[in-house]
PDB file of C-alpha atoms in Angstrom:
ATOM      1  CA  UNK A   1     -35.700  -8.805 -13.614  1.00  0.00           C
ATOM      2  CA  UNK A   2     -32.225  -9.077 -14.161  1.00  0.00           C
ATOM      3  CA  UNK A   3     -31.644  -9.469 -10.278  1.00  0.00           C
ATOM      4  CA  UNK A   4     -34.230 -12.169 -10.451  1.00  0.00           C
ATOM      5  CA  UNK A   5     -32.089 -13.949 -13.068  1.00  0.00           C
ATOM      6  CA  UNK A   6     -28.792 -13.848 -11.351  1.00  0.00           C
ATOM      7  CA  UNK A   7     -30.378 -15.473  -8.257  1.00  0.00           C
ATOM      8  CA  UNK A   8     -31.094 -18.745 -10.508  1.00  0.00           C
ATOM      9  CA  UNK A   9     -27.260 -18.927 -10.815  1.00  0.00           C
ATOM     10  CA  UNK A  10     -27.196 -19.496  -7.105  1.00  0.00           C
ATOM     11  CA  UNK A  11     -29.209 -22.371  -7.352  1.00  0.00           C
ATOM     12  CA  UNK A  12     -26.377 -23.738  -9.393  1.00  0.00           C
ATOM     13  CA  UNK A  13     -24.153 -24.515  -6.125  1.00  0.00           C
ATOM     14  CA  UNK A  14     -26.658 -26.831  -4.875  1.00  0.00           C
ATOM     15  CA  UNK A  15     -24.778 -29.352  -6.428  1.00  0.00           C
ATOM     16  CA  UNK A  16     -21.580 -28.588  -5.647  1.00  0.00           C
ATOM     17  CA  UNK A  17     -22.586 -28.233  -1.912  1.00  0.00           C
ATOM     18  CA  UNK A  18     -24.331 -31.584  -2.260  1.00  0.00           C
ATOM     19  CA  UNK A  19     -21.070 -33.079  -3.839  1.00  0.00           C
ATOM     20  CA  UNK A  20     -19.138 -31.491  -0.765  1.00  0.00           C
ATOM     21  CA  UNK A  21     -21.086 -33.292   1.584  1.00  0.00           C
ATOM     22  CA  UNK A  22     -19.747 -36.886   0.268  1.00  0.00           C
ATOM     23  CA  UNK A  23     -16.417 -35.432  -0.527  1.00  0.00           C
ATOM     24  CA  UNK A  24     -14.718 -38.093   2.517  1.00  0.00           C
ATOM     25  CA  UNK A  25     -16.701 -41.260   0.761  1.00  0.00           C
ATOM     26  CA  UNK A  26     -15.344 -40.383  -2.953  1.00  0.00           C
ATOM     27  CA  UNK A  27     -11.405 -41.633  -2.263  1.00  0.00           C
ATOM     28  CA  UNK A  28      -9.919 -44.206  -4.221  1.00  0.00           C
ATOM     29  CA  UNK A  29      -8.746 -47.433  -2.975  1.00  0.00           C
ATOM     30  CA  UNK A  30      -5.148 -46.881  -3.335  1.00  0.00           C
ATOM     31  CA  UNK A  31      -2.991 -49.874  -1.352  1.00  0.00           C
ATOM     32  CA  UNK A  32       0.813 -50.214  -1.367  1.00  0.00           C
ATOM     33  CA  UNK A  33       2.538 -53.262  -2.824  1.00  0.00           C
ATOM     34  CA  UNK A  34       2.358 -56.029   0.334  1.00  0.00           C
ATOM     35  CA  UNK A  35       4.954 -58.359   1.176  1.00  0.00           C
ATOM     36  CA  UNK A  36       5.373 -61.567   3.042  1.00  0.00           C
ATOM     37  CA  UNK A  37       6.211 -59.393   5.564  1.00  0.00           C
ATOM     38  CA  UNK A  38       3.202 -57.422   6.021  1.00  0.00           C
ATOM     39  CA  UNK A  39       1.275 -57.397   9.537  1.00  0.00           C
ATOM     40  CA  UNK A  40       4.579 -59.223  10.916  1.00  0.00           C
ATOM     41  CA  UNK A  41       4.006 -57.253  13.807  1.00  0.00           C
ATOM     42  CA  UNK A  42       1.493 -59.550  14.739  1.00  0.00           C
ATOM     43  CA  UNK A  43       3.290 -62.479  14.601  1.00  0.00           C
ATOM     44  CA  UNK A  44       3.571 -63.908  18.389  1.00  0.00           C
ATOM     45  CA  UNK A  45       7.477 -65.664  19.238  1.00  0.00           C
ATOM     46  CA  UNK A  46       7.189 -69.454  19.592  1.00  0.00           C
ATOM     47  CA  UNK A  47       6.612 -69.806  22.912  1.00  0.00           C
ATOM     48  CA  UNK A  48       3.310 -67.587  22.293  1.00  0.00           C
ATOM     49  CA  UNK A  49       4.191 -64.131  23.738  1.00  0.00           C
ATOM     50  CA  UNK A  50       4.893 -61.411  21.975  1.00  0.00           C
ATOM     51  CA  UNK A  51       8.596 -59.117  21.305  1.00  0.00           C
ATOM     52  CA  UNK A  52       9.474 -56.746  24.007  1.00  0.00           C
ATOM     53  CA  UNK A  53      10.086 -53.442  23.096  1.00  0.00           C
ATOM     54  CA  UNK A  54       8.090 -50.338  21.908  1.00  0.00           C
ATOM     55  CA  UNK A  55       5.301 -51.855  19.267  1.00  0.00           C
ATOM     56  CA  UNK A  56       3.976 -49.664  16.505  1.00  0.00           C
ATOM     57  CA  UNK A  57       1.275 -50.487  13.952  1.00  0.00           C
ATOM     58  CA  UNK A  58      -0.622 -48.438  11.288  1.00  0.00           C
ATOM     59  CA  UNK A  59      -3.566 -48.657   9.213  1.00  0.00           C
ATOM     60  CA  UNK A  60      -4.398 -47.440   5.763  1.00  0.00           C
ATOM     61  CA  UNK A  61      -7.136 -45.594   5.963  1.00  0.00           C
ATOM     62  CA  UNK A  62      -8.107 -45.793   2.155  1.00  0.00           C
ATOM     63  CA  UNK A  63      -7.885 -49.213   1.897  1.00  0.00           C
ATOM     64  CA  UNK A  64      -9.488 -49.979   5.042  1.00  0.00           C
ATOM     65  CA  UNK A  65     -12.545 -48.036   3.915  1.00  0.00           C
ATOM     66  CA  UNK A  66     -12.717 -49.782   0.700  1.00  0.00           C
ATOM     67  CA  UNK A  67     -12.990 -52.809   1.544  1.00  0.00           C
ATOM     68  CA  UNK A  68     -15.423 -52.546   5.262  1.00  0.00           C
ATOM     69  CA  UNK A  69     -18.104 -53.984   4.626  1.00  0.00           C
ATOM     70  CA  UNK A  70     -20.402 -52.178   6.992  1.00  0.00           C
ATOM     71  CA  UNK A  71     -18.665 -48.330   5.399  1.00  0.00           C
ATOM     72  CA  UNK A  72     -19.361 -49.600   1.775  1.00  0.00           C
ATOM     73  CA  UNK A  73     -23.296 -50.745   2.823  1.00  0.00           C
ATOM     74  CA  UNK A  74     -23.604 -47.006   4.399  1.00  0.00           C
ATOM     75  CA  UNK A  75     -21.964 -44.918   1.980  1.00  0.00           C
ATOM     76  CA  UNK A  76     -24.065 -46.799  -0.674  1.00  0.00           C
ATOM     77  CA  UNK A  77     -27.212 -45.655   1.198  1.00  0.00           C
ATOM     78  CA  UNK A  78     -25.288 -41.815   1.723  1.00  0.00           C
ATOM     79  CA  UNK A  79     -25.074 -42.065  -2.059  1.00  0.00           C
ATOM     80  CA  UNK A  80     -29.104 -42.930  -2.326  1.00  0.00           C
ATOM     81  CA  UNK A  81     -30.057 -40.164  -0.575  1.00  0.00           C
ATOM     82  CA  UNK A  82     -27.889 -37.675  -2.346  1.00  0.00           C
ATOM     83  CA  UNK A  83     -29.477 -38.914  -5.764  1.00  0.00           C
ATOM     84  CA  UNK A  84     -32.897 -38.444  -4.588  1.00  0.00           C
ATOM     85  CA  UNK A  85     -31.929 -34.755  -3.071  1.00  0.00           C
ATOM     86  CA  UNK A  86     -30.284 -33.911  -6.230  1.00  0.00           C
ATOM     87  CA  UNK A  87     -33.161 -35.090  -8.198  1.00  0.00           C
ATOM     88  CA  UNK A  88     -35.626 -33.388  -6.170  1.00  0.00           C
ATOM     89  CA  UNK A  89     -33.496 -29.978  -6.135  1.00  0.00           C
ATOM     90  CA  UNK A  90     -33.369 -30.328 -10.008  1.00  0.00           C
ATOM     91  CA  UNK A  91     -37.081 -30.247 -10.468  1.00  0.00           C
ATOM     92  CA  UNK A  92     -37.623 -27.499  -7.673  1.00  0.00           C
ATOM     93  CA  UNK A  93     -35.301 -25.442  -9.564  1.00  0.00           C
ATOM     94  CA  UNK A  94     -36.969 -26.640 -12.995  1.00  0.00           C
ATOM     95  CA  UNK A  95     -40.389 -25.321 -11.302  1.00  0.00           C
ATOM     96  CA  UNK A  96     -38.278 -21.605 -10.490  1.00  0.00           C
ATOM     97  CA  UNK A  97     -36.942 -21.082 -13.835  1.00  0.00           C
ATOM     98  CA  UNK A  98     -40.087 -22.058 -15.968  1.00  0.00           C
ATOM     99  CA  UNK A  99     -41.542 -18.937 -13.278  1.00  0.00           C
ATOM    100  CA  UNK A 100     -39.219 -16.768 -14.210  1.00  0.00           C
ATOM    101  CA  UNK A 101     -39.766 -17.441 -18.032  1.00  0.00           C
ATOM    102  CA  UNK A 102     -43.137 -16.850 -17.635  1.00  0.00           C
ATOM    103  CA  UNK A 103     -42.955 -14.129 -15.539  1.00  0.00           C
ATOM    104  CA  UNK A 104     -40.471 -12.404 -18.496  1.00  0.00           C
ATOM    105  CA  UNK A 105     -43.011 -13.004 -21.171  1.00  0.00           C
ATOM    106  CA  UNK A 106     -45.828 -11.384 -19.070  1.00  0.00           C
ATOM    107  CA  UNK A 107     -43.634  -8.236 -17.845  1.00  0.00           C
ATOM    108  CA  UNK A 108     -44.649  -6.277 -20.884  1.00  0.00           C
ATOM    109  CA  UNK A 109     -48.381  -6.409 -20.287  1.00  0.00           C
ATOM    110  CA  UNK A 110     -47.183  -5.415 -16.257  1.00  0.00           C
ATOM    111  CA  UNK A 111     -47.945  -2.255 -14.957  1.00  0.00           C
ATOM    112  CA  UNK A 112     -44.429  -1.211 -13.092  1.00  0.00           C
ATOM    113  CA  UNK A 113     -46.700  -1.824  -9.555  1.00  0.00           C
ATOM    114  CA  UNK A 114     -47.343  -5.194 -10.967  1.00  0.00           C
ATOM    115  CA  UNK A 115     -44.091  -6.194 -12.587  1.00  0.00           C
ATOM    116  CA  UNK A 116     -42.178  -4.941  -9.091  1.00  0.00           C
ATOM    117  CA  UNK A 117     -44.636  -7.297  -6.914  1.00  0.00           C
ATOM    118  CA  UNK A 118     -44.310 -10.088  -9.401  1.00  0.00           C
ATOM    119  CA  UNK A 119     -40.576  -9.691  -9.252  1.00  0.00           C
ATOM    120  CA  UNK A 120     -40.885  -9.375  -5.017  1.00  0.00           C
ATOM    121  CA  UNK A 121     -42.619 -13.104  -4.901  1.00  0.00           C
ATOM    122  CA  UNK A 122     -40.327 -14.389  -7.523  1.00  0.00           C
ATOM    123  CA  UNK A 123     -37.495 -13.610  -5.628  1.00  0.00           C
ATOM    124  CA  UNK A 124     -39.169 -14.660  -2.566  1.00  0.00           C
ATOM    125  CA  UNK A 125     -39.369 -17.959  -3.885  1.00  0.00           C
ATOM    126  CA  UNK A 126     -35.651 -18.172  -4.980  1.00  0.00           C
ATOM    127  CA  UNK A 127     -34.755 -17.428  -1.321  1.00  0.00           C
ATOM    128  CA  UNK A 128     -36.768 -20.183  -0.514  1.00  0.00           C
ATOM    129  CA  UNK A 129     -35.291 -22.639  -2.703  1.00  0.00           C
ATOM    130  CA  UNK A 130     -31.751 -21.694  -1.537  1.00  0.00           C
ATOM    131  CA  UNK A 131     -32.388 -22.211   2.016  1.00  0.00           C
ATOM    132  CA  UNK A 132     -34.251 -25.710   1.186  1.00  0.00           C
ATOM    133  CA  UNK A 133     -30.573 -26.058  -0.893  1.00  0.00           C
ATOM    134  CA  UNK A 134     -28.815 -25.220   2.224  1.00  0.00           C
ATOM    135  CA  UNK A 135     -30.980 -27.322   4.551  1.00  0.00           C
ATOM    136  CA  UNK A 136     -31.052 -30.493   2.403  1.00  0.00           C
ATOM    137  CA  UNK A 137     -26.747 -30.132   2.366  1.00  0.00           C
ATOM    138  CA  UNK A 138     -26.509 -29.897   5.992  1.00  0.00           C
ATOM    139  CA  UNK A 139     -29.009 -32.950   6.017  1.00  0.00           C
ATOM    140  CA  UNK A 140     -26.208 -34.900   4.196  1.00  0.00           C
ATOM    141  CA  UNK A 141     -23.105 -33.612   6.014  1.00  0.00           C
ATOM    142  CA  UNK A 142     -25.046 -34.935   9.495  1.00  0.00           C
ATOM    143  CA  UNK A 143     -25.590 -38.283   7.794  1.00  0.00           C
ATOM    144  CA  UNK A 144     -22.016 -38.220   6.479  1.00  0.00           C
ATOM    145  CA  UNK A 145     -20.805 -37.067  10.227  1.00  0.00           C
ATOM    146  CA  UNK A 146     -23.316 -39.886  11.696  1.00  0.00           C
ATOM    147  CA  UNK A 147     -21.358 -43.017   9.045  1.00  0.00           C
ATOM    148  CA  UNK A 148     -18.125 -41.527  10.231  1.00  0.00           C
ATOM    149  CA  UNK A 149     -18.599 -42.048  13.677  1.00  0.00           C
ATOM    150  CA  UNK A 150     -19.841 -45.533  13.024  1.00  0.00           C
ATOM    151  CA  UNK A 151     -17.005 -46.287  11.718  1.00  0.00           C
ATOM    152  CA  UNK A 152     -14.658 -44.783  14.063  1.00  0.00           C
ATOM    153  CA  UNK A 153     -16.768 -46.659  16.730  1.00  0.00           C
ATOM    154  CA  UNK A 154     -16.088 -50.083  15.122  1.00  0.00           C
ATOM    155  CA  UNK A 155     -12.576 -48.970  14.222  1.00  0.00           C
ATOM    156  CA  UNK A 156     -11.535 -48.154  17.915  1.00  0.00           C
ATOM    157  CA  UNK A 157     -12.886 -51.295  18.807  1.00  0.00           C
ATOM    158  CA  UNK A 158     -10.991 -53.669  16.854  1.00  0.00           C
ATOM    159  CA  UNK A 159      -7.469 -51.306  17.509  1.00  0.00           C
ATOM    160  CA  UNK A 160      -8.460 -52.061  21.074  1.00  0.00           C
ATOM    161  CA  UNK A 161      -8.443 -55.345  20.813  1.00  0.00           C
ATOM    162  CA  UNK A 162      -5.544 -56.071  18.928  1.00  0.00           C
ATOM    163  CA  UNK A 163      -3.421 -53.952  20.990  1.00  0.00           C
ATOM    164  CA  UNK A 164      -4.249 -56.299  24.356  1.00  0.00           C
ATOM    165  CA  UNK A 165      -4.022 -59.022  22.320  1.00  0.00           C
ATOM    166  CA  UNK A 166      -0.793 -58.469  20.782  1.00  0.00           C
ATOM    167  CA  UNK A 167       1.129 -55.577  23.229  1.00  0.00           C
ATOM    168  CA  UNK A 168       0.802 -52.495  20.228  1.00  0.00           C
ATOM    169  CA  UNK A 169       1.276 -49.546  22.374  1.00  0.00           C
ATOM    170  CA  UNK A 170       0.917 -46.878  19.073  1.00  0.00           C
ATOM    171  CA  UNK A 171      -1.571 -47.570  16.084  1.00  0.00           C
ATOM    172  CA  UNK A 172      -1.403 -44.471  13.379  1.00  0.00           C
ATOM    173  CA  UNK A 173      -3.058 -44.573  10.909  1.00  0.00           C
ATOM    174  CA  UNK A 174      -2.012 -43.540   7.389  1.00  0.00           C
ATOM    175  CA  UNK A 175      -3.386 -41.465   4.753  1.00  0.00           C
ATOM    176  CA  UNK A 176      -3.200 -39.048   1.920  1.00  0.00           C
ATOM    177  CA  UNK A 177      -3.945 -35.937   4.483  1.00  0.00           C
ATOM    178  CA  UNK A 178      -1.327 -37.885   7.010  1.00  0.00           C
ATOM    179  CA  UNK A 179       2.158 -37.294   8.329  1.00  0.00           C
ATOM    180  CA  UNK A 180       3.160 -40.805   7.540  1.00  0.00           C
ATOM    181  CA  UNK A 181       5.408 -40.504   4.758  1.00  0.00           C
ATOM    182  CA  UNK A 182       6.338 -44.161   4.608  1.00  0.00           C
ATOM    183  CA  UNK A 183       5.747 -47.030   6.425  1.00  0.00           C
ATOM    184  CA  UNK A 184       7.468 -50.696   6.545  1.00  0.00           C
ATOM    185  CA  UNK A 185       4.870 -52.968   5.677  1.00  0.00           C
ATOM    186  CA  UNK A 186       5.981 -55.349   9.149  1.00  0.00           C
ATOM    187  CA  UNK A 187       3.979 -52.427  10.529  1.00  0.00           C
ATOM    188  CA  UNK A 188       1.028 -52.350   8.866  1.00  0.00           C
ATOM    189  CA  UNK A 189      -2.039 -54.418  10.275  1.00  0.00           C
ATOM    190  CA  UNK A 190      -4.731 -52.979   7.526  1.00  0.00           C
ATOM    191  CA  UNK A 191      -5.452 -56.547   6.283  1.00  0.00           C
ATOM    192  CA  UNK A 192      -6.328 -57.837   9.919  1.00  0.00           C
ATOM    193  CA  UNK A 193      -8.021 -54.662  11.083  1.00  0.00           C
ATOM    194  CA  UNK A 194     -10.193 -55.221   7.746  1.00  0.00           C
ATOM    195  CA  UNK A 195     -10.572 -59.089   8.545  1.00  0.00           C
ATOM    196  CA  UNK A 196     -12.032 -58.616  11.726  1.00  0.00           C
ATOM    197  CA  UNK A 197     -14.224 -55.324  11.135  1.00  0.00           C
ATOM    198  CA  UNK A 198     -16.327 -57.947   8.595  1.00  0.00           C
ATOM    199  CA  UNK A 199     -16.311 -60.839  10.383  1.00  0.00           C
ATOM    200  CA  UNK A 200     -17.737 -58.884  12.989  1.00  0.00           C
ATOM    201  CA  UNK A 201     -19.896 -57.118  11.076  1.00  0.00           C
ATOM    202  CA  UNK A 202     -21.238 -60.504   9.255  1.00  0.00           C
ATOM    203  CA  UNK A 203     -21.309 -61.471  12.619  1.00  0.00           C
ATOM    204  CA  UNK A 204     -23.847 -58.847  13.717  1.00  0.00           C
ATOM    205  CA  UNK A 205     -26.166 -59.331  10.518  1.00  0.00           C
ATOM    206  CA  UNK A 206     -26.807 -62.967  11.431  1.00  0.00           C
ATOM    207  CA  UNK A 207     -28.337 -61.416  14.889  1.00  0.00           C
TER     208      UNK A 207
END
């Protein structure tokens, strides 16, 4: 019995694995102070060209996610289903432990050839639960993997366009898990990157 009971503590990860899976969708919107300045690299000269020279850009990746339209819709519906799979892995689990109970209360009027097969199925089912645990989490990390490409898809788009449109020949982007350190905010071309992800996105909802 006791080997029964310290398989119920396994079921305790389920949420943390669940948790893990929307661990990229959980980030803060944390934006730098922005000057007159910022996205000045997208100014065009006077007579409409753009500045020689190398032209570098960035994009802050926490702010751009916070305030896409299209990531906020999908990570809302990412949420959903993790509610629903948590709620459904808390009454599974519910169901295991009330079997267990039971099956302590009974183990006294158990032969040992009874109480050992009772124990065997009980800790079938626990094995059961944990790889429905497991399967459910990898459920949500391919959904999570599936919004990120999305994004990236939309994302690459809109870089590519505003690189032939305004000569950028580098576009980092910067984050907490980045190696920009700092970046002049002439550089940074989050605001317009944001702008046109929704109006294109808007733009597709109307279709």
């Amino acid at each position: 019995m006791d080997n029964v009971f310290k398989g119920i503590s396994v079921l305790a990860l389920a949420g943390v694995i669940l948790l893990f899976a929307l661990r990229g969708n959980q980030s803060a919107a944390k934006t730098s102070e922005k000057t007159d300045n910022s996205g000045a690299i997208l100014q065009k000269d006077g007579d409409g060209t753009t500045s020689s020279g190398l032209k570098i850009a960035y994009v802050r990746m926490d702010s751009l996610v916070a305030n896409y339209e299209h990531h906020k819709e999908l990570k809302k519906q990412l949420e959903q289903k993790y509610k629903s799979m948590e709620a459904d892995m808390a009454r599974r689990t519910k169901i295991f432990e009330e079997n267990y109970r039971e099956l302590e209360k009974e183990a006294k009027n158990l032969s040992p050839r009874e109480l050992q097969a009772a124990e065997a199925e009980l800790m079938a089912k626990q094995q059961e639960l944990v790889r429905y645990r497991d399967s459910r989490a990898q459920e949500l990390l391919a959904e999570e993997a599936k919004l990120n490409a999305i994004i990236k898809k939309d994302l690459d788009e809109v870089i590519d366009d505003l690189a032939k449109e305004f000569g950028l020949d580098l576009v980092f982007t910067y984050d907490a898990a980045g190696t920009i350190l700092y970046g002049k905010a002439d550089y940074d071309i989050t605001a317009e990157v944001v702008k046109r992800l929704n109006d294109r996105y808007a733009a597709s909802r109307k279709k």
